[in-house]
C-alpha positions as a Python dict, from the first residue, in 0.01 Angstrom:
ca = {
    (1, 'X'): (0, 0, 0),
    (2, 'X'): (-302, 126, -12),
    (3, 'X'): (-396, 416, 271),
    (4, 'X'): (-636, 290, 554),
    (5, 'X'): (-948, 509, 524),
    (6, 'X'): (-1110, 468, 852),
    (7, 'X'): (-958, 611, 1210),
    (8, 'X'): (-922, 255, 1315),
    (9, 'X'): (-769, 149, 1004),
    (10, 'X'): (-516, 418, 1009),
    (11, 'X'): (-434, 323, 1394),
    (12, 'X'): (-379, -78, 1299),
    (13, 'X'): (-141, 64, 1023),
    (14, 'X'): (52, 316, 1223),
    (15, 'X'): (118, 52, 1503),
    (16, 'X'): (190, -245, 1281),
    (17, 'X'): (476, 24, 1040),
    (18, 'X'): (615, 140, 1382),
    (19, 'X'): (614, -232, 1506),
    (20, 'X'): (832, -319, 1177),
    (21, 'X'): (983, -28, 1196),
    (22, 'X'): (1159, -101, 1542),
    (23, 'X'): (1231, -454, 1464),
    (24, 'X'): (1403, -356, 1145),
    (25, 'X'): (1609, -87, 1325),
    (26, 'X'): (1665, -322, 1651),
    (27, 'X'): (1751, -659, 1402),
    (28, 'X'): (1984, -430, 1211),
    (29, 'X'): (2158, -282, 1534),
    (30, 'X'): (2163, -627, 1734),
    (31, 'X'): (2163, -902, 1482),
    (32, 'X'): (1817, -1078, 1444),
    (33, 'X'): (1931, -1357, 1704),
    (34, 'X'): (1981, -1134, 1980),
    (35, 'X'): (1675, -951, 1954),
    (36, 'X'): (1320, -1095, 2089),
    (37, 'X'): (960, -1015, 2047),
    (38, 'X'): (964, -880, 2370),
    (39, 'X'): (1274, -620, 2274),
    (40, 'X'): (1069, -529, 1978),
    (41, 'X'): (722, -461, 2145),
    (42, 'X'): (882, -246, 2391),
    (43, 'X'): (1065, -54, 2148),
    (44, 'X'): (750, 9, 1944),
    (45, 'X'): (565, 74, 2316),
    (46, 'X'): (299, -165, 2265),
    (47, 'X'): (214, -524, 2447),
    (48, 'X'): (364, -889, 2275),
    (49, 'X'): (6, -932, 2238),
    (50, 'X'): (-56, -668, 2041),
    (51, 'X'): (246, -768, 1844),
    (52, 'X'): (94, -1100, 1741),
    (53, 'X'): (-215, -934, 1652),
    (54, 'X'): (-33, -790, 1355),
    (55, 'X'): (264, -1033, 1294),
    (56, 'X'): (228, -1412, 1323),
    (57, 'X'): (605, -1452, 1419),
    (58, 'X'): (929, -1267, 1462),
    (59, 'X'): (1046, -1282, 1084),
    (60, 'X'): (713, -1124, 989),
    (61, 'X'): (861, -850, 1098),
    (62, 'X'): (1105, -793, 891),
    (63, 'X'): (901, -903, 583),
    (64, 'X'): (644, -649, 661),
    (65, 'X'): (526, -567, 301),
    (66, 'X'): (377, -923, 226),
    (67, 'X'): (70, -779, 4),
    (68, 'X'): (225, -540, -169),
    (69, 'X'): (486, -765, -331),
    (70, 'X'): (202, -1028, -397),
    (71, 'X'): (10, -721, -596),
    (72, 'X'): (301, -609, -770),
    (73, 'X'): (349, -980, -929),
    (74, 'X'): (-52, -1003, -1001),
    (75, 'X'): (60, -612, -1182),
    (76, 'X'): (298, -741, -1350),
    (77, 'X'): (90, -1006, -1551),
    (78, 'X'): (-272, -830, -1588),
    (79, 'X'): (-59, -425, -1627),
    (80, 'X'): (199, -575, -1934),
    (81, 'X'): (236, -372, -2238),
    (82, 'X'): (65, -487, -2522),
    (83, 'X'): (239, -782, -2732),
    (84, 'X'): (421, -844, -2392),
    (85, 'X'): (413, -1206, -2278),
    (86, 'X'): (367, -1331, -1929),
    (87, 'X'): (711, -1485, -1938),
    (88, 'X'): (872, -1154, -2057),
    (89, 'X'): (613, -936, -1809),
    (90, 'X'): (780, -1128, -1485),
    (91, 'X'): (1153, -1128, -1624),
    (92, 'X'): (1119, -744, -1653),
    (93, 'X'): (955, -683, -1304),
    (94, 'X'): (1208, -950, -1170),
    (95, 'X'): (1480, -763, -1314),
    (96, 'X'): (1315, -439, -1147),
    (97, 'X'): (1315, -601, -797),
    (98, 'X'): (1718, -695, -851),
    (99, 'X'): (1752, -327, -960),
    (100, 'X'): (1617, -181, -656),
    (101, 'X'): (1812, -459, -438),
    (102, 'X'): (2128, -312, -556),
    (103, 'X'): (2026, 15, -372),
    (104, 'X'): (2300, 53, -140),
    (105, 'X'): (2038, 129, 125),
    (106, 'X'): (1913, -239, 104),
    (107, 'X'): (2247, -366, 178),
    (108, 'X'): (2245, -379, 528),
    (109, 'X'): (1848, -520, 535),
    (110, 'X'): (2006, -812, 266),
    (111, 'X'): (2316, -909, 426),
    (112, 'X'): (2096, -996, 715),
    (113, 'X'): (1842, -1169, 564),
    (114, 'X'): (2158, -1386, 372),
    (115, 'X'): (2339, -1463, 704),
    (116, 'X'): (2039, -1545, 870),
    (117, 'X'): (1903, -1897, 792),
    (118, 'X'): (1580, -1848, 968),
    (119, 'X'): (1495, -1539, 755),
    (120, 'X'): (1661, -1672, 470),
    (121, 'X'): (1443, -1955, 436),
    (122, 'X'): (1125, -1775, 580),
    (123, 'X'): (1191, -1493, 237),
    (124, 'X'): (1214, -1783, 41),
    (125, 'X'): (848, -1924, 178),
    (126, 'X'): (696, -1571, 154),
    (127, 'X'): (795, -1585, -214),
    (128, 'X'): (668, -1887, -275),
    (129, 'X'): (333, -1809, -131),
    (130, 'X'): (241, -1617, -385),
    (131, 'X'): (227, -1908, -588),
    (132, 'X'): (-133, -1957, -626),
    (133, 'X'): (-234, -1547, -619),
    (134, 'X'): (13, -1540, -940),
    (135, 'X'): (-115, -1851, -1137),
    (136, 'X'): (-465, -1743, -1073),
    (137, 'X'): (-373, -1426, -1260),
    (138, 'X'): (-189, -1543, -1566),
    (139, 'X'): (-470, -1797, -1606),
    (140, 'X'): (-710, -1505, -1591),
    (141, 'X'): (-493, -1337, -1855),
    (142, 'X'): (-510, -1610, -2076),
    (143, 'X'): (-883, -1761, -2077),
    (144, 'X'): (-760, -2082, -1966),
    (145, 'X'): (-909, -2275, -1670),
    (146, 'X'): (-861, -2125, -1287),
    (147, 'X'): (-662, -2474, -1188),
    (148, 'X'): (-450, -2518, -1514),
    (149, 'X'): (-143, -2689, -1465),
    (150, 'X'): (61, -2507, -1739),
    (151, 'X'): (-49, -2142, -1550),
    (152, 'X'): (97, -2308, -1217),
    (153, 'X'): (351, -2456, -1326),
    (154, 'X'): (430, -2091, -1529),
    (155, 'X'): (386, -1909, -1214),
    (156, 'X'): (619, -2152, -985),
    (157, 'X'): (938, -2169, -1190),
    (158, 'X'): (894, -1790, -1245),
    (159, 'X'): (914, -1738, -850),
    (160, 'X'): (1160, -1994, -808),
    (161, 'X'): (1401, -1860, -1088),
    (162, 'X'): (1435, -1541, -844),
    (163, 'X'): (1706, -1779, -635),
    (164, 'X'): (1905, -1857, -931),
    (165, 'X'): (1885, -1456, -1068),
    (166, 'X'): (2023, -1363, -688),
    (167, 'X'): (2305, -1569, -696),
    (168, 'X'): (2404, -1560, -1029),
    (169, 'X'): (2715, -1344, -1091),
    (170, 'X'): (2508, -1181, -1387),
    (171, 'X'): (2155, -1180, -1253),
    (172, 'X'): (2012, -989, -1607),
    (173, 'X'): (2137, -1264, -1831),
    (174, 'X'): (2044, -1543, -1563),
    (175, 'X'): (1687, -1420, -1552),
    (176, 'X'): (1643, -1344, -1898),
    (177, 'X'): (1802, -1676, -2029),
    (178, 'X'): (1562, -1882, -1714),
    (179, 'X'): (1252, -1668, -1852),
    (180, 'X'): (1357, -1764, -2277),
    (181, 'X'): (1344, -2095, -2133),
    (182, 'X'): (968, -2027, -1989),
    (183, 'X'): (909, -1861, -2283),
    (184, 'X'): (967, -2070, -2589),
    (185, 'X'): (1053, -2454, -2373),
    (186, 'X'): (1322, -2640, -2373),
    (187, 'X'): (1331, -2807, -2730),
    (188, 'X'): (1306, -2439, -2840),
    (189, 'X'): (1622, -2375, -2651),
    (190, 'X'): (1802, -2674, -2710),
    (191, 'X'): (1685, -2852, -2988),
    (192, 'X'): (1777, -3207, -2965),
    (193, 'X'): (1831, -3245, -2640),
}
């Protein structure tokens, strides 16, 4: 994320990373379901108001870092090495986010976000959100029109395949057999079928 330049900026910033930083801490202490907005803005020492001026809801807060996974997908397509193919740009920077998720640091953070529907299905929106912010860059990338089907339908099963790489007891050959399917299409992959 980028730094805020401005006094106010910087202020907004500090109080929405302490905000997340207290409900991260409190959900991971308590369990998500016994904390509250409430428990949250007093442990961060600011007003529920001011809360929902920087989160829309209470699994917001854990998912604090919204744009910065959006602009690392949009990297990944318009930042690939040369002779690098959109399909084979997101398997690698999927592959990168499993990488870091297997940071034993992050095991606490996940096995919360697994055992909790509400956040388990809220990640899964988040994701999915990016939807139109990643089509609109691979059909940038490759001339065709800003609505093309073919980009959006690219950029959907390329967010969606993230759920199959997580639970896959192999997640590198999961996402890089989902991804040869992207790449070259299903008669390439199973001719005949």
């Amino acid at each position: 994320m980028t730094e805020p330049t401005g006094r106010r900026e910087r202020k907004k910033a500090q109080t929405r990373k302490s905000l997340a930083d207290a409900a991260l801490e409190l959900f991971l202490d308590r369990g998500y379901d016994q904390v509250s907005v409430k428990d949250v803005a007093e442990a961060a020492d600011v007003s529920v108001t001011t809360l929902f001026k920087h989160f829309p809801g209470k699994e917001a807060l854990v998912f604090d870092e919204e744009d910065d996974i959006e602009a690392a997908l949009v990297a990944a397509v318009r930042e690939r090495a040369p002779g690098q193919s959109v399909p084979q740009a997101l398997c690698a920077h999927l592959l990168r986010t499993q990488d870091l998720a297997k940071d034993p640091g992050w095991a606490p953070f996940l096995r919360m976000v697994e055992e909790t529907p509400a956040l388990r299905d809220y990640s899964h929106r988040m994701w999915m959100r990016h939807e139109t912010a990643l089509a609109r860059a691979i059909a940038e990338e490759t001339g065709a029109p800003e609505d093309d089907a073919a980009c959006a339908a690219l950029a959907r099963f390329a967010l969606e395949t993230r759920g199959l790489v997580q639970h896959h007891a192999d997640p590198r050959r999961a996402a890089e057999a989902a991804f040869a399917l992207l790449e070259h299409g299903w008669a390439a992959t199973h001719p005949g079928a």
